[in-house]
Tab-separated table of C-alpha atoms in Angstrom:
chain	number	residue	atom	x	y	z
A	1	MET	CA	-85.433	-15.815	-25.509
A	2	ILE	CA	-87.447	-13.028	-27.070
A	3	PHE	CA	-90.230	-14.023	-29.422
A	4	HIS	CA	-91.489	-10.849	-30.998
A	5	PRO	CA	-94.358	-10.913	-33.530
A	6	LEU	CA	-94.819	-7.577	-35.263
A	7	PHE	CA	-96.081	-5.800	-38.362
A	8	VAL	CA	-93.840	-3.803	-40.677
A	9	PRO	CA	-95.227	-1.485	-43.362
A	10	SER	CA	-94.540	-2.225	-47.023
A	11	GLY	CA	-96.261	0.352	-49.186
A	12	PRO	CA	-100.019	0.177	-48.513
A	13	ARG	CA	-99.775	-3.167	-46.716
A	14	ASN	CA	-98.484	-4.441	-43.387
A	15	LEU	CA	-96.233	-7.477	-43.322
A	16	PHE	CA	-96.186	-9.945	-40.464
A	17	LEU	CA	-92.756	-10.778	-39.100
A	18	VAL	CA	-91.612	-12.868	-36.169
A	19	GLN	CA	-88.318	-11.933	-34.593
A	20	HIS	CA	-86.441	-14.508	-32.520
A	21	ILE	CA	-83.564	-13.218	-30.429
A	22	ALA	CA	-81.989	-14.665	-27.319
A	23	CYS	CA	-79.832	-11.829	-26.101
A	24	ASP	CA	-79.351	-8.116	-26.006
A	25	PRO	CA	-79.775	-6.896	-29.627
A	26	ALA	CA	-76.745	-4.681	-29.173
A	27	VAL	CA	-74.433	-7.712	-29.045
A	28	VAL	CA	-75.928	-9.740	-31.932
A	29	GLU	CA	-73.141	-10.599	-34.361
A	30	ARG	CA	-75.154	-12.328	-37.095
A	31	ARG	CA	-78.675	-12.082	-38.403
A	32	VAL	CA	-80.751	-14.451	-40.494
A	33	LEU	CA	-83.781	-13.574	-42.583
A	34	ILE	CA	-85.983	-16.579	-43.301
A	35	VAL	CA	-88.232	-16.306	-46.363
A	36	PRO	CA	-90.514	-19.350	-46.164
A	37	PRO	CA	-91.920	-21.340	-49.088
A	38	LEU	CA	-94.999	-20.177	-50.965
A	39	PHE	CA	-98.661	-21.185	-50.916
A	40	GLU	CA	-99.513	-24.466	-49.213
A	41	GLU	CA	-95.846	-25.331	-48.708
A	42	LEU	CA	-95.672	-22.340	-46.338
A	43	ASN	CA	-98.320	-23.871	-44.105
A	44	LYS	CA	-96.615	-27.265	-44.151
A	45	SER	CA	-93.235	-25.833	-43.152
A	46	ARG	CA	-94.148	-23.161	-40.599
A	47	ARG	CA	-93.334	-25.294	-37.610
A	48	LEU	CA	-89.988	-26.338	-39.068
A	49	PHE	CA	-88.860	-22.757	-39.618
A	50	ALA	CA	-90.098	-21.666	-36.193
A	51	LEU	CA	-87.920	-24.373	-34.642
A	52	ILE	CA	-84.961	-23.366	-36.813
A	53	ALA	CA	-85.397	-19.734	-35.733
A	54	GLU	CA	-85.502	-20.733	-32.066
A	55	LYS	CA	-82.343	-22.759	-32.406
A	56	LEU	CA	-80.529	-19.968	-34.263
A	57	ALA	CA	-81.547	-17.499	-31.579
A	58	ALA	CA	-80.238	-19.878	-28.911
A	59	LEU	CA	-76.907	-19.812	-30.774
A	60	GLY	CA	-76.788	-16.037	-30.468
A	61	MET	CA	-78.131	-15.056	-33.885
A	62	GLU	CA	-81.091	-12.804	-34.493
A	63	CYS	CA	-83.606	-14.491	-36.731
A	64	VAL	CA	-86.568	-12.950	-38.545
A	65	ILE	CA	-89.230	-15.015	-40.290
A	66	ALA	CA	-91.180	-12.946	-42.819
A	67	ASP	CA	-94.570	-13.441	-44.459
A	68	ILE	CA	-94.602	-11.555	-47.760
A	69	SER	CA	-97.782	-9.875	-48.988
A	70	GLY	CA	-100.742	-12.153	-49.504
A	71	THR	CA	-99.209	-14.975	-47.503
A	72	GLY	CA	-99.541	-16.065	-43.910
A	73	ASP	CA	-100.686	-13.236	-41.655
A	74	SER	CA	-99.567	-10.370	-43.882
A	75	ASP	CA	-101.926	-8.004	-45.682
A	76	GLY	CA	-102.811	-8.323	-49.312
A	77	GLU	CA	-104.694	-10.563	-51.676
A	78	LEU	CA	-102.621	-12.652	-54.064
A	79	SER	CA	-104.988	-11.838	-56.923
A	80	GLU	CA	-104.241	-8.115	-56.537
A	81	LEU	CA	-100.466	-8.333	-56.294
A	82	VAL	CA	-97.786	-7.933	-58.913
A	83	TRP	CA	-94.276	-9.394	-58.780
A	84	GLN	CA	-92.845	-5.964	-57.953
A	85	ASP	CA	-94.872	-5.988	-54.711
A	86	TRP	CA	-92.978	-9.009	-53.432
A	87	LEU	CA	-89.643	-7.447	-54.351
A	88	ASP	CA	-90.708	-4.270	-52.523
A	89	ASP	CA	-91.691	-6.384	-49.507
A	90	LEU	CA	-88.197	-7.810	-49.244
A	91	ASP	CA	-86.806	-4.262	-49.480
A	92	SER	CA	-89.082	-3.170	-46.606
A	93	ILE	CA	-88.121	-6.160	-44.468
A	94	HIS	CA	-84.431	-5.637	-45.187
A	95	ASP	CA	-84.694	-1.949	-44.283
A	96	TRP	CA	-86.461	-2.779	-41.006
A	97	ILE	CA	-83.829	-5.338	-40.038
A	98	ASN	CA	-81.079	-2.827	-40.767
A	99	GLU	CA	-82.791	-0.219	-38.603
A	100	GLN	CA	-82.817	-2.652	-35.679
A	101	THR	CA	-79.241	-3.890	-35.892
A	102	PRO	CA	-77.316	-1.890	-38.460
A	103	LYS	CA	-74.012	-3.182	-39.821
A	104	VAL	CA	-74.559	-6.702	-38.544
A	105	PRO	CA	-73.982	-9.255	-41.342
A	106	LEU	CA	-77.230	-10.690	-42.685
A	107	SER	CA	-77.719	-14.177	-44.112
A	108	ILE	CA	-80.787	-15.278	-46.027
A	109	LEU	CA	-82.470	-18.650	-45.726
A	110	SER	CA	-84.907	-19.497	-48.479
A	111	CYS	CA	-86.799	-22.668	-49.254
A	112	ARG	CA	-88.437	-24.101	-52.339
A	113	ALA	CA	-90.026	-21.340	-54.486
A	114	SER	CA	-88.953	-18.536	-52.147
A	115	ALA	CA	-85.447	-19.227	-53.498
A	116	LEU	CA	-86.674	-17.921	-56.857
A	117	LEU	CA	-88.018	-14.720	-55.299
A	118	VAL	CA	-84.952	-14.133	-53.117
A	119	ASN	CA	-82.528	-14.569	-55.987
A	120	ASP	CA	-84.478	-12.193	-58.225
A	121	TRP	CA	-84.557	-9.645	-55.407
A	122	LEU	CA	-80.835	-9.957	-54.792
A	123	ALA	CA	-80.074	-9.495	-58.488
A	124	ARG	CA	-82.362	-6.487	-58.934
A	125	ARG	CA	-81.993	-4.631	-55.643
A	126	MET	CA	-78.462	-5.719	-54.664
A	127	PRO	CA	-78.800	-5.499	-50.877
A	128	ASP	CA	-75.773	-6.242	-48.764
A	129	ILE	CA	-76.116	-9.931	-47.886
A	130	HIS	CA	-73.421	-11.984	-46.160
A	131	SER	CA	-74.465	-15.486	-47.260
A	132	MET	CA	-77.374	-17.448	-48.625
A	133	THR	CA	-78.690	-20.888	-47.757
A	134	LEU	CA	-81.252	-22.551	-50.013
A	135	VAL	CA	-83.256	-25.494	-48.739
A	136	GLN	CA	-84.525	-27.802	-51.511
A	137	PRO	CA	-84.719	-24.825	-53.875
A	138	CYS	CA	-86.979	-24.828	-56.901
A	139	THR	CA	-84.499	-24.122	-59.644
A	140	SER	CA	-86.948	-23.291	-62.427
A	141	GLY	CA	-89.875	-20.938	-62.002
A	142	LYS	CA	-91.485	-22.396	-65.096
A	143	THR	CA	-91.352	-25.926	-63.739
A	144	TYR	CA	-92.625	-24.824	-60.339
A	145	CYS	CA	-95.559	-22.919	-61.876
A	146	ASN	CA	-96.539	-25.865	-64.066
A	147	GLN	CA	-96.431	-28.135	-61.034
A	148	PHE	CA	-98.573	-25.691	-59.087
A	149	LEU	CA	-101.182	-25.407	-61.835
A	150	ARG	CA	-101.231	-29.171	-62.040
A	151	LEU	CA	-102.894	-29.182	-58.602
A	152	ARG	CA	-105.991	-27.757	-60.261
A	153	VAL	CA	-105.767	-30.044	-63.292
A	154	LEU	CA	-105.706	-33.179	-61.180
A	155	ALA	CA	-108.257	-31.981	-58.629
A	156	ASN	CA	-110.647	-31.326	-61.526
A	157	ARG	CA	-109.840	-34.616	-63.198
A	158	PHE	CA	-110.584	-36.566	-60.017
A	159	ALA	CA	-113.891	-34.663	-59.896
A	160	GLY	CA	-114.681	-35.615	-63.468
A	161	VAL	CA	-113.950	-32.212	-64.986
A	162	ASP	CA	-111.750	-32.154	-68.059
A	163	GLU	CA	-109.421	-29.145	-67.968
A	164	SER	CA	-105.841	-29.077	-69.198
A	165	LEU	CA	-102.805	-27.051	-68.219
A	166	ALA	CA	-103.195	-25.201	-71.524
A	167	ASP	CA	-106.795	-24.277	-70.627
A	168	ILE	CA	-105.653	-22.766	-67.325
A	169	ARG	CA	-102.818	-20.886	-69.003
A	170	PHE	CA	-105.288	-19.457	-71.517
A	171	MET	CA	-107.432	-18.108	-68.684
A	172	LEU	CA	-104.414	-16.537	-67.014
A	173	ASP	CA	-103.283	-14.980	-70.296
A	174	GLU	CA	-106.758	-13.470	-70.672
A	175	GLY	CA	-106.262	-11.685	-67.382
A	176	LYS	CA	-108.647	-13.864	-65.434
A	177	HIS	CA	-108.365	-14.918	-61.813
A	178	VAL	CA	-107.638	-18.609	-61.526
A	179	GLU	CA	-108.110	-20.516	-58.312
A	180	VAL	CA	-105.560	-23.224	-57.582
A	181	ALA	CA	-105.732	-25.229	-54.352
A	182	GLY	CA	-107.596	-22.377	-52.681
A	183	TYR	CA	-105.243	-19.618	-53.896
A	184	SER	CA	-106.546	-17.028	-56.340
A	185	LEU	CA	-103.883	-16.039	-58.847
A	186	THR	CA	-103.430	-13.794	-61.830
A	187	ASN	CA	-100.683	-13.537	-64.424
A	188	GLN	CA	-99.407	-10.343	-62.796
A	189	LEU	CA	-97.787	-12.360	-60.052
A	190	PHE	CA	-97.394	-15.631	-61.867
A	191	THR	CA	-95.312	-14.434	-64.810
A	192	GLY	CA	-92.753	-12.915	-62.441
A	193	LEU	CA	-92.275	-16.211	-60.654
A	194	GLU	CA	-92.278	-18.200	-63.872
A	195	SER	CA	-89.589	-16.100	-65.515
A	196	ILE	CA	-86.880	-17.040	-63.038
A	197	ASP	CA	-84.331	-19.783	-63.557
A	198	LEU	CA	-81.742	-19.999	-60.796
A	199	LYS	CA	-79.024	-20.982	-63.267
A	200	ASP	CA	-79.221	-17.407	-64.585
A	201	TYR	CA	-78.421	-15.988	-61.165
A	202	CYS	CA	-75.272	-16.292	-59.192
A	203	GLN	CA	-74.953	-14.055	-56.232
A	204	ASN	CA	-71.562	-12.961	-55.015
A	205	THR	CA	-71.649	-13.141	-51.260
A	206	VAL	CA	-68.734	-12.975	-48.837
A	207	GLY	CA	-70.051	-15.911	-46.849
A	208	GLY	CA	-70.857	-18.021	-49.900
A	209	LEU	CA	-73.891	-20.081	-50.871
A	210	ASP	CA	-75.155	-23.390	-49.507
A	211	ILE	CA	-77.658	-25.690	-51.201
A	212	ILE	CA	-79.400	-28.258	-49.020
A	213	GLN	CA	-81.181	-31.187	-50.648
A	214	VAL	CA	-83.856	-32.907	-48.558
A	215	SER	CA	-84.802	-36.381	-49.753
A	216	SER	CA	-85.404	-39.802	-48.300
A	217	GLY	CA	-82.668	-42.356	-48.554
A	218	SER	CA	-79.035	-42.643	-47.679
A	219	HIS	CA	-77.744	-41.724	-51.148
A	220	GLN	CA	-75.710	-38.563	-51.236
A	221	ASN	CA	-76.295	-37.697	-54.873
A	222	LEU	CA	-77.802	-34.365	-55.742
A	223	SER	CA	-80.815	-34.474	-58.038
A	224	PRO	CA	-80.022	-33.605	-61.670
A	225	SER	CA	-81.507	-30.099	-61.384
A	226	LEU	CA	-79.579	-29.256	-58.206
A	227	LYS	CA	-76.399	-30.711	-59.653
A	228	LYS	CA	-76.761	-28.468	-62.723
A	229	LEU	CA	-77.287	-25.477	-60.453
A	230	LEU	CA	-74.265	-26.342	-58.346
A	231	ASP	CA	-72.102	-26.740	-61.449
A	232	THR	CA	-73.228	-23.349	-62.790
A	233	TRP	CA	-72.761	-21.498	-59.541
A	234	SER	CA	-69.492	-23.138	-58.467
A	235	GLY	CA	-67.511	-21.260	-61.043
A	236	GLN	CA	-68.461	-17.899	-59.599
A	237	ASN	CA	-68.685	-18.282	-55.862
A	238	ARG	CA	-67.979	-20.556	-52.910
A	239	VAL	CA	-70.892	-23.003	-53.051
A	240	GLY	CA	-71.497	-25.864	-50.652
A	241	SER	CA	-73.975	-28.678	-51.209
A	242	HIS	CA	-75.454	-30.906	-48.556
A	243	HIS	CA	-77.909	-33.784	-48.448
A	244	VAL	CA	-80.116	-34.658	-45.516
A	245	ASP	CA	-82.040	-37.932	-45.333
A	246	ALA	CA	-85.466	-36.681	-44.311
A	247	GLU	CA	-89.021	-36.612	-45.543
A	248	SER	CA	-90.333	-33.892	-47.842
A	249	PHE	CA	-91.639	-31.690	-45.030
A	250	TRP	CA	-93.147	-29.169	-47.494
A	251	LEU	CA	-95.408	-31.913	-48.966
A	252	THR	CA	-96.247	-34.392	-46.231
A	253	GLN	CA	-99.874	-34.623	-45.248
A	254	GLU	CA	-99.025	-34.548	-41.547
A	255	ILE	CA	-97.008	-31.518	-40.437
A	256	SER	CA	-93.391	-32.573	-40.238
A	257	ALA	CA	-90.333	-30.815	-38.807
A	258	PRO	CA	-87.461	-33.272	-39.264
A	259	LYS	CA	-84.782	-32.765	-36.639
A	260	LYS	CA	-82.100	-33.660	-39.165
A	261	VAL	CA	-83.165	-30.700	-41.331
A	262	ILE	CA	-83.186	-28.337	-38.355
A	263	ASP	CA	-79.738	-29.501	-37.266
A	264	LEU	CA	-78.202	-29.248	-40.743
A	265	VAL	CA	-79.659	-25.830	-41.511
A	266	THR	CA	-78.521	-24.350	-38.206
A	267	LYS	CA	-75.081	-25.946	-38.558
A	268	THR	CA	-74.735	-24.563	-42.104
A	269	LEU	CA	-75.715	-21.056	-41.030
A	270	SER	CA	-73.410	-21.244	-38.017
A	271	ILE	CA	-70.490	-22.181	-40.247
A	272	ASN	CA	-71.366	-19.423	-42.715
A	273	GLN	CA	-71.307	-16.789	-40.036
A	274	LYS	CA	-67.644	-17.577	-39.425
A	275	TYR	CA	-66.684	-17.314	-43.117
A	276	ASN	CA	-65.500	-13.954	-44.235
A	277	GLY	CA	-64.035	-14.806	-47.640
B	1	MET	CA	-79.453	-46.678	-57.490
B	2	SER	CA	-82.186	-48.495	-59.397
B	3	THR	CA	-85.340	-46.698	-60.485
B	4	TYR	CA	-87.328	-48.995	-58.190
B	5	THR	CA	-85.324	-48.079	-55.081
B	6	HIS	CA	-85.407	-44.397	-55.983
B	7	VAL	CA	-89.199	-44.490	-56.438
B	8	VAL	CA	-89.733	-46.281	-53.132
B	9	GLU	CA	-87.647	-43.657	-51.340
B	10	VAL	CA	-89.639	-40.838	-52.956
B	11	LEU	CA	-92.912	-42.502	-51.952
B	12	ARG	CA	-91.690	-42.972	-48.398
B	13	GLY	CA	-90.534	-39.351	-48.228
B	14	VAL	CA	-93.763	-37.843	-49.566
B	15	LEU	CA	-96.279	-40.157	-47.939
B	16	SER	CA	-94.364	-40.669	-44.679
B	17	LEU	CA	-94.630	-44.422	-45.127
B	18	GLU	CA	-93.470	-46.522	-42.220
B	19	GLY	CA	-90.962	-49.323	-42.345
B	20	ASP	CA	-87.893	-49.679	-44.508
B	21	ASN	CA	-87.703	-50.344	-48.242
B	22	ASP	CA	-88.018	-54.120	-47.772
B	23	LYS	CA	-91.604	-53.714	-46.697
B	24	TYR	CA	-92.628	-52.700	-50.214
B	25	THR	CA	-92.669	-54.556	-53.524
B	26	ARG	CA	-93.644	-53.851	-57.109
B	27	GLN	CA	-97.078	-55.233	-56.258
B	28	THR	CA	-97.666	-52.779	-53.412
B	29	GLY	CA	-100.874	-50.955	-54.297
B	30	LEU	CA	-100.984	-47.152	-54.448
B	31	LEU	CA	-104.098	-45.356	-55.797
B	32	GLY	CA	-107.116	-46.937	-54.198
B	33	SER	CA	-104.979	-48.996	-51.812
B	34	LEU	CA	-103.148	-46.508	-49.631
B	35	PRO	CA	-105.622	-44.236	-47.792
B	36	GLN	CA	-103.287	-41.243	-48.008
B	37	PHE	CA	-102.956	-41.563	-51.795
B	38	ASP	CA	-105.352	-38.834	-52.960
B	39	SER	CA	-105.117	-36.240	-55.751
B	40	MET	CA	-102.789	-34.071	-53.681
B	41	ALA	CA	-100.516	-37.067	-53.091
B	42	VAL	CA	-100.433	-37.797	-56.839
B	43	VAL	CA	-99.373	-34.215	-57.570
B	44	SER	CA	-96.771	-34.248	-54.804
B	45	ILE	CA	-95.261	-37.508	-55.996
B	46	ILE	CA	-95.144	-36.409	-59.634
B	47	THR	CA	-93.467	-33.178	-58.545
B	48	ARG	CA	-90.803	-35.024	-56.546
B	49	LEU	CA	-90.201	-37.497	-59.338
B	50	GLU	CA	-89.762	-34.655	-61.841
B	51	GLU	CA	-87.179	-33.065	-59.584
B	52	GLU	CA	-85.367	-36.307	-58.813
B	53	PHE	CA	-85.262	-37.581	-62.386
B	54	ASP	CA	-85.227	-34.219	-64.231
B	55	PHE	CA	-88.098	-34.811	-66.624
B	56	PHE	CA	-91.554	-33.248	-67.087
B	57	VAL	CA	-94.809	-35.191	-66.989
B	58	ASP	CA	-97.464	-33.947	-69.400
B	59	ASP	CA	-101.128	-33.808	-68.417
B	60	ASP	CA	-102.114	-36.596	-70.751
B	61	GLU	CA	-99.488	-38.949	-69.296
B	62	ILE	CA	-101.159	-38.907	-65.892
B	63	ASP	CA	-103.796	-41.585	-65.518
B	64	ALA	CA	-104.924	-43.984	-62.831
B	65	GLU	CA	-103.081	-46.938	-64.371
B	66	VAL	CA	-99.694	-45.299	-63.792
B	67	PHE	CA	-100.422	-45.135	-60.068
B	68	GLU	CA	-101.988	-48.574	-59.664
B	69	ASN	CA	-98.977	-49.975	-57.842
B	70	ILE	CA	-95.266	-49.334	-57.336
B	71	GLY	CA	-94.406	-51.516	-60.332
B	72	SER	CA	-96.615	-49.540	-62.744
B	73	LEU	CA	-95.088	-46.283	-61.516
B	74	VAL	CA	-91.543	-47.619	-61.892
B	75	ASP	CA	-92.319	-48.819	-65.430
B	76	PHE	CA	-93.712	-45.387	-66.309
B	77	ILE	CA	-90.543	-43.675	-65.140
B	78	ASP	CA	-88.258	-46.134	-66.918
B	79	HIS	CA	-90.228	-45.442	-70.090
B	80	LYS	CA	-89.747	-41.681	-69.606
B	81	LEU	CA	-86.035	-42.130	-69.066
B	82	ASP	CA	-85.512	-44.265	-72.212
């Protein structure tokens, strides 16, 4: 097993990637790019995606986990970035992967808000992607951004400071830096994320799309937002939906890497690699 | 699935609560009772509930009374769904 941390240039910044590969690169038949969740959810889910990458590599796939600018160990300050920078980052990562193993089908695994970024990138830049798997995707950028800003609202409220969501939005609209849960943001990045609604995107991929819902309980029902997404996308592509009974690893206070999630994600990607439309 | 059962499963998933659903009742205390129930937990739970039930919670709807116990939280959600 090769575990290869490296930096890849993206414009003026260097991006941190980790490549997992278990065999001679020349015989890799499938590749997976993992774009982890954003902000604090990235930290909560790092271990999970490292374990997924290891398992995929053991199955013969090459797996790359990427930190986009301003996140993880990559260069850049969030407050200085614009949405275009993140799209350019995915271009740079995609180009690097293609230089390593050209013409090998590439699948993308996204999670939570990174699903918004990945789908916008796919729509705008139209890279050649074999399949896409989305783990507990945020379907609405607007909803996700409101929920993120709420972290500051409630932290202030518990500290006795009265500040509303509207107050924070006003500061962002005035071009100010706003700190939320330790992350300094501006509207330049935020409006890009907020503008995306997954229902407006449906990617045509040979290997299809898979949506994985992670929630506690034995019920198999998709949440209303994921069901709406599935209904919208099903008309235009092969879309699979799956539910795994596991805790919300991106939120739990203790770092969690549910085995059931690892097993389902790797199984889904393994099945996708065999599907050629 | 009843709102109560759904809420208990969300709480268990977010807070990593031990035991099965039978361990909890409407009277089970949350804010001020469970040590892991801080401001971050409140945000996380609201976020999951919004996704599970497909509604949005406004700032002014969030107060300590809603999170007093499982029963008060269930009643809040039922009110939102009406």
